Short mmCIF file of C-alpha atoms in Angstrom, two decimals:
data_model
loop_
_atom_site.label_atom_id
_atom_site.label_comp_id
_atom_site.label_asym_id
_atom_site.label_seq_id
_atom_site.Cartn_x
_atom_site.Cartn_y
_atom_site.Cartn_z
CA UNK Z 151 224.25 -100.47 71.66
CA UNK Z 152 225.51 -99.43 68.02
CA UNK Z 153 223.06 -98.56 66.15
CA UNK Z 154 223.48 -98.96 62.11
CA UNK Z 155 221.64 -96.79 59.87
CA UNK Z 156 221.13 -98.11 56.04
CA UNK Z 157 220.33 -95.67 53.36
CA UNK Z 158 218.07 -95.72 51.01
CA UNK Z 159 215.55 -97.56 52.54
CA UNK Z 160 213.95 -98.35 48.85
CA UNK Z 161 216.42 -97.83 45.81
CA UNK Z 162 214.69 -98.22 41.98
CA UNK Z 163 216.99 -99.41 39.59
CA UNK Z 164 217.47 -100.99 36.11
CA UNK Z 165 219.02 -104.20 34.56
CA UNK Z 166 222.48 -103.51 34.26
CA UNK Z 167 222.50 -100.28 36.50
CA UNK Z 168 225.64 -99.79 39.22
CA UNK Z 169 223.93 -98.92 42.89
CA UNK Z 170 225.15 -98.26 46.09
CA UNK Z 171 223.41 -98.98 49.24
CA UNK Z 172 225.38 -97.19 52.31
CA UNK Z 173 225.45 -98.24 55.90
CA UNK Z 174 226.67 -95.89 58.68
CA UNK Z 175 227.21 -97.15 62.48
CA UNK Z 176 227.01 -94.74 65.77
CA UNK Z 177 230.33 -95.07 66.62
CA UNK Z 178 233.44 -97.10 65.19
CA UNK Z 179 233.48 -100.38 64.55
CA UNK Z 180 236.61 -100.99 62.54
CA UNK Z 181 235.65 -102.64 59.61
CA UNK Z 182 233.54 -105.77 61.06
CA UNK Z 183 230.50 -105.43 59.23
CA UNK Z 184 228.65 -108.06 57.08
CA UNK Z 185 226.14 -107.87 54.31
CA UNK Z 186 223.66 -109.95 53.77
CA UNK Z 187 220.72 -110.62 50.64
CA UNK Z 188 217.60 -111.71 51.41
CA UNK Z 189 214.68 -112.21 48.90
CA UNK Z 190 210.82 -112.69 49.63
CA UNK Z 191 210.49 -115.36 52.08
CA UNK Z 192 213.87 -116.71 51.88
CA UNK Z 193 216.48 -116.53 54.95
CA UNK Z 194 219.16 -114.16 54.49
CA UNK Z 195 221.96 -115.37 52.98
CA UNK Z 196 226.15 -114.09 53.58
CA UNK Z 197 227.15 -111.96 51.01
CA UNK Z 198 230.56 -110.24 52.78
CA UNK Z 199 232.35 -109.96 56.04
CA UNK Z 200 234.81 -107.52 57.43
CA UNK Z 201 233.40 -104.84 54.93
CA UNK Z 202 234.81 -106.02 51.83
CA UNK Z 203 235.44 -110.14 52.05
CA UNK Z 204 233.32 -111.52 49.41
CA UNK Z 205 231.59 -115.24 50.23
CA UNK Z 206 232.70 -118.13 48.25
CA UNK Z 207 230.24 -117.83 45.60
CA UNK Z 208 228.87 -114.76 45.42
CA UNK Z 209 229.61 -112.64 42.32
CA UNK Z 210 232.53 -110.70 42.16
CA UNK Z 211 229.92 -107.50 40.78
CA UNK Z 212 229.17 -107.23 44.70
CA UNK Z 213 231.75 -105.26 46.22
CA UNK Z 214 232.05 -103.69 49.76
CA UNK Z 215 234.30 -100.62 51.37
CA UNK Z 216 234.43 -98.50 54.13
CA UNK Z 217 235.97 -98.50 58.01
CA UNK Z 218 235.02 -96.57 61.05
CA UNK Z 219 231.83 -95.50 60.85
CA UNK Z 220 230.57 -95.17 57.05
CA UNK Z 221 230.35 -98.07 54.84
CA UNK Z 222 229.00 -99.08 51.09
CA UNK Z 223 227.41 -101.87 49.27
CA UNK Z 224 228.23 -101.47 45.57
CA UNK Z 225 226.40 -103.51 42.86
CA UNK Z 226 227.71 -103.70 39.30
CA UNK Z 227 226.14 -104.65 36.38
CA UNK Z 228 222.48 -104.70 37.93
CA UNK Z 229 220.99 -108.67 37.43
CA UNK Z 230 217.65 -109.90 37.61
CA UNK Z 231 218.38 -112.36 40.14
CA UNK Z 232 219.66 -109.11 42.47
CA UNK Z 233 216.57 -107.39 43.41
CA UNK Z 234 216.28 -108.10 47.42
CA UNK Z 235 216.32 -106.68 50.25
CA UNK Z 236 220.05 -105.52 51.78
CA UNK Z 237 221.15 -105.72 55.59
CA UNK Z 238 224.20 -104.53 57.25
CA UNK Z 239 225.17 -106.35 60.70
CA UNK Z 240 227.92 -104.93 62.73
CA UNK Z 241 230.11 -107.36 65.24
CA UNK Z 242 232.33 -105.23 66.69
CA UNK Z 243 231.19 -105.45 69.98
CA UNK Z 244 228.67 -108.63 70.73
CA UNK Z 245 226.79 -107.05 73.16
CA UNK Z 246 224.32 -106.67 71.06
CA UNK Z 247 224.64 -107.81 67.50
CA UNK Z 248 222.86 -105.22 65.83
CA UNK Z 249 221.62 -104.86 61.78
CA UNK Z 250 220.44 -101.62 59.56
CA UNK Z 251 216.92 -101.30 58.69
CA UNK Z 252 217.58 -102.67 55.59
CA UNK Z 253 217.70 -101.69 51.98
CA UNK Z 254 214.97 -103.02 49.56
CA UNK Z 255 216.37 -103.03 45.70
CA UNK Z 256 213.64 -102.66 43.26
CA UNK Z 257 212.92 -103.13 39.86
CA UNK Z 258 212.48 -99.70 38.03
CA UNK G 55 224.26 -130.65 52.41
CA UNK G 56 225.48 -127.89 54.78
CA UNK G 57 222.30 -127.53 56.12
CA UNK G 58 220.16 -125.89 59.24
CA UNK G 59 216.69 -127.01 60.04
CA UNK G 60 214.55 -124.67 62.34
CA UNK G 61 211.09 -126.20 64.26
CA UNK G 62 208.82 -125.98 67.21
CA UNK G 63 206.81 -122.65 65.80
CA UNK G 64 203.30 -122.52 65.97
CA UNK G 65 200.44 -120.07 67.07
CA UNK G 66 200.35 -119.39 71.33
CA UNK G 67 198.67 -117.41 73.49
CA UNK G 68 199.83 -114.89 74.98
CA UNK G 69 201.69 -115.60 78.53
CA UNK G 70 202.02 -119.13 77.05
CA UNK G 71 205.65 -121.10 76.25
CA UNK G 72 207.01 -122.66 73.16
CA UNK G 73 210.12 -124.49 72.40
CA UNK G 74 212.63 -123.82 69.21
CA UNK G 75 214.52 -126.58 67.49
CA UNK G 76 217.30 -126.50 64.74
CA UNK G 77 219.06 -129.56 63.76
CA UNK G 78 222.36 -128.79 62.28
CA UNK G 79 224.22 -130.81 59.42
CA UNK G 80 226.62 -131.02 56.60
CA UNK G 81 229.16 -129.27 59.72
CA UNK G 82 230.68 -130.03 62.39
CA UNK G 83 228.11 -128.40 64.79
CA UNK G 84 230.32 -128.50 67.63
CA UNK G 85 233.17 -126.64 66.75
CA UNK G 86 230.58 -122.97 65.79
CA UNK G 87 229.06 -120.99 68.22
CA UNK G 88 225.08 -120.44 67.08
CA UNK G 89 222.50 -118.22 67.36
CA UNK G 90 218.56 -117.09 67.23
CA UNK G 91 217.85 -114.38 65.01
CA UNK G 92 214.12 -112.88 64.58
CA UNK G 93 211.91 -111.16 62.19
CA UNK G 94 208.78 -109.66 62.75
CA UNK G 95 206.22 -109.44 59.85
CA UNK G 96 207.42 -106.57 57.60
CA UNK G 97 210.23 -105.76 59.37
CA UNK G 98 213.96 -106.42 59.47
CA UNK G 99 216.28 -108.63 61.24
CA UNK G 100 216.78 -108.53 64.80
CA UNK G 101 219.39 -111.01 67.00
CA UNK G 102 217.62 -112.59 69.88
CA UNK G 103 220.81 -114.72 71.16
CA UNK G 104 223.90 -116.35 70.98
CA UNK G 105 225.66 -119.49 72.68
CA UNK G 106 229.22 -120.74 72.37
CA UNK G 107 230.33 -124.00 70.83
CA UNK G 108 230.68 -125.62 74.13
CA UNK G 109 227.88 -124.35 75.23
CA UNK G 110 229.35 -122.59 78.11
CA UNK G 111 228.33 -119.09 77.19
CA UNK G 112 225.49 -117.48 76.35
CA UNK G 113 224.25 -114.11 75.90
CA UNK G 114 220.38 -112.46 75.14
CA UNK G 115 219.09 -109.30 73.49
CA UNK G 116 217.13 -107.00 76.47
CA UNK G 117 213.50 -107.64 74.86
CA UNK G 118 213.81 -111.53 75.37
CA UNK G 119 216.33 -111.42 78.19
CA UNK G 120 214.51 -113.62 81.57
CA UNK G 121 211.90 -114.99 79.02
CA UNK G 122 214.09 -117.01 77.15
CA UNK G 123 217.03 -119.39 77.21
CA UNK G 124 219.58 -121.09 74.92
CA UNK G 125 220.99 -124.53 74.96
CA UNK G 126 222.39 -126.66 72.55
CA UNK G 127 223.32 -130.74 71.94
CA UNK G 128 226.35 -131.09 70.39
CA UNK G 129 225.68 -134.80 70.74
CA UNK G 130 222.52 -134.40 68.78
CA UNK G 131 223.82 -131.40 66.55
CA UNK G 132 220.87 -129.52 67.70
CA UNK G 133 220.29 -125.93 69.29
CA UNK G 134 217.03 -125.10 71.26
CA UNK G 135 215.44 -121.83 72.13
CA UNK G 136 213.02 -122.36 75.31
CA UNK G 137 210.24 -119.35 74.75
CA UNK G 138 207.95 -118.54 77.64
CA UNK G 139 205.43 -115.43 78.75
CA UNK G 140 205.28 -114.55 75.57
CA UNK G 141 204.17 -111.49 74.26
CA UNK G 142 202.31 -110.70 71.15
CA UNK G 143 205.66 -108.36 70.09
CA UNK G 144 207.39 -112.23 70.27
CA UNK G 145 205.64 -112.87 67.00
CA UNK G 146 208.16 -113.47 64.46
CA UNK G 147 209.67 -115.67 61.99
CA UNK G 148 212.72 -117.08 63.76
CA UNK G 149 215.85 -118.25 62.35
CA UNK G 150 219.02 -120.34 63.68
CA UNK G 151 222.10 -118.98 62.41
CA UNK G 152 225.97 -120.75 62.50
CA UNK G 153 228.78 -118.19 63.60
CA UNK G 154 231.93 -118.24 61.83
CA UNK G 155 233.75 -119.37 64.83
CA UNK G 156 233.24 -120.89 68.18
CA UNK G 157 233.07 -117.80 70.81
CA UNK G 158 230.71 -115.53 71.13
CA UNK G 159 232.64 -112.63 73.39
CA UNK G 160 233.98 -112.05 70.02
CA UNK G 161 231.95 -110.57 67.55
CA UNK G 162 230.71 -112.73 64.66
CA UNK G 163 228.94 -112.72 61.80
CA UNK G 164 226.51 -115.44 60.71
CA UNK G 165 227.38 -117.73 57.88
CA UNK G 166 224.39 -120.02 57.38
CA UNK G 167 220.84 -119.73 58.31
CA UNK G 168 218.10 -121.74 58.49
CA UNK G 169 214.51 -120.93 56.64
CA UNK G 170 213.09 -120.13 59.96
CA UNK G 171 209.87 -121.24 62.26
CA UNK G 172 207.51 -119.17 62.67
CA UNK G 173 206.00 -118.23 65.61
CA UNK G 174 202.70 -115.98 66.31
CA UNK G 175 201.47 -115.10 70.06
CA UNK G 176 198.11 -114.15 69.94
CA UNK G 177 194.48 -114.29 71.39
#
């Protein structure tokens, strides 16, 4: 299995602060990894896909890089409506889909 | 309204069986492979499994793997999870989520969910 490590688990941040949430897999997966935003009891909802592809919809302050093996979640322009919990998902292989821990974004 | 619509969770025993609905709409459920993903109580996402759009292929995660299986209704735009001996680790708020495409020996990500059902095996 690839496992996918998310760091920070908990990040503090401000109205209008920039933050980066990273994701690193076990081994290579190219870029096909996904992002997702979920808040408190809500499902998670698509933010990107193949590491940088934004969804229809979602505000062009989200941005994603990275290939391989190391990969980033950058959030301009901190809004309220932003603090949530972050997940990476790889799909480079199926067997298994696998997701980071997750990030939780909090209000300083 | 693009639109998934999870069912069927409820408190069991353990050892016991339960059955999973979603009822898909706003798409056309037929042409997307879909899948279960699960979340335990404080804790983060975790895929549980996949079938194909014509329902000819299916795949499991190890902890569920002989416990549970998959099927779908394209008819009925529905996918099922059939649950049994389940475990008090099965407890879980579980979502149905669409794949971007139809096959799911490629890798996919998930492009709609559902607000979940939750399910809690206990005593």
């Amino acid at each position: 299995d690839i496992h996918m490590t998310q760091a920070p688990s908990t990040l503090s941040a401000s109205v209008g602060d920039t933050v980066t949430i990273s994701c690193r897999a076990s081994r290579s997966i190219s870029s096909w990894l996904a992002w997702y935003q979920q808040k408190p009891g809500k499902a998670p909802k698509l933010l990107m896909s193949d590491a940088s592809d934004l969804e229809s919809g979602v505000p062009s302050r989200f941005s994603g890089s990275g290939s391989g093996t190391e990969f980033t979640l950058t959030i301009n322009n901190l809004q309220p409506d932003d603090f949530a919990t972050y997940y990476c998902q790889q799909y480079n292989t199926f067997l298994p889909y696998t997701f980071g821990q997750g990030t939780k974004l909090e209000l300083k | 309204e693009v639109l998934l619509l999870e069912s069927g969770g409820e408190l069991v025993q353990p050892g016991g069986s339960l059955r999973l609905s979603c009822d898909a709409s706003g798409f056309i459920f037929s042409n997307y492979a879909m899948n279960w993903v699960r979340q335990a109580p404080g804790r983060g996402l975790e895929w549980v499994s996949s079938i194909s759009a014509d329902h000819e292929t299916t795949s499991y995660a190890t902890s569920v793997k002989g416990r549970v299986t998959v099927s779908r209704d394209n008819s009925k735009h529905s996918l099922y999870l059939q649950m049994s001996s389940l475990r008090p680790e099965d407890t879980a708020l579980y979502y149905c989520a669409k794949s971007s495409g139809d096959d799911i020996l490629k890798g996919d990500y998930f492009d709609l969910w559902g607000q979940g059902t939750q399910v809690t095996v206990s005593s």
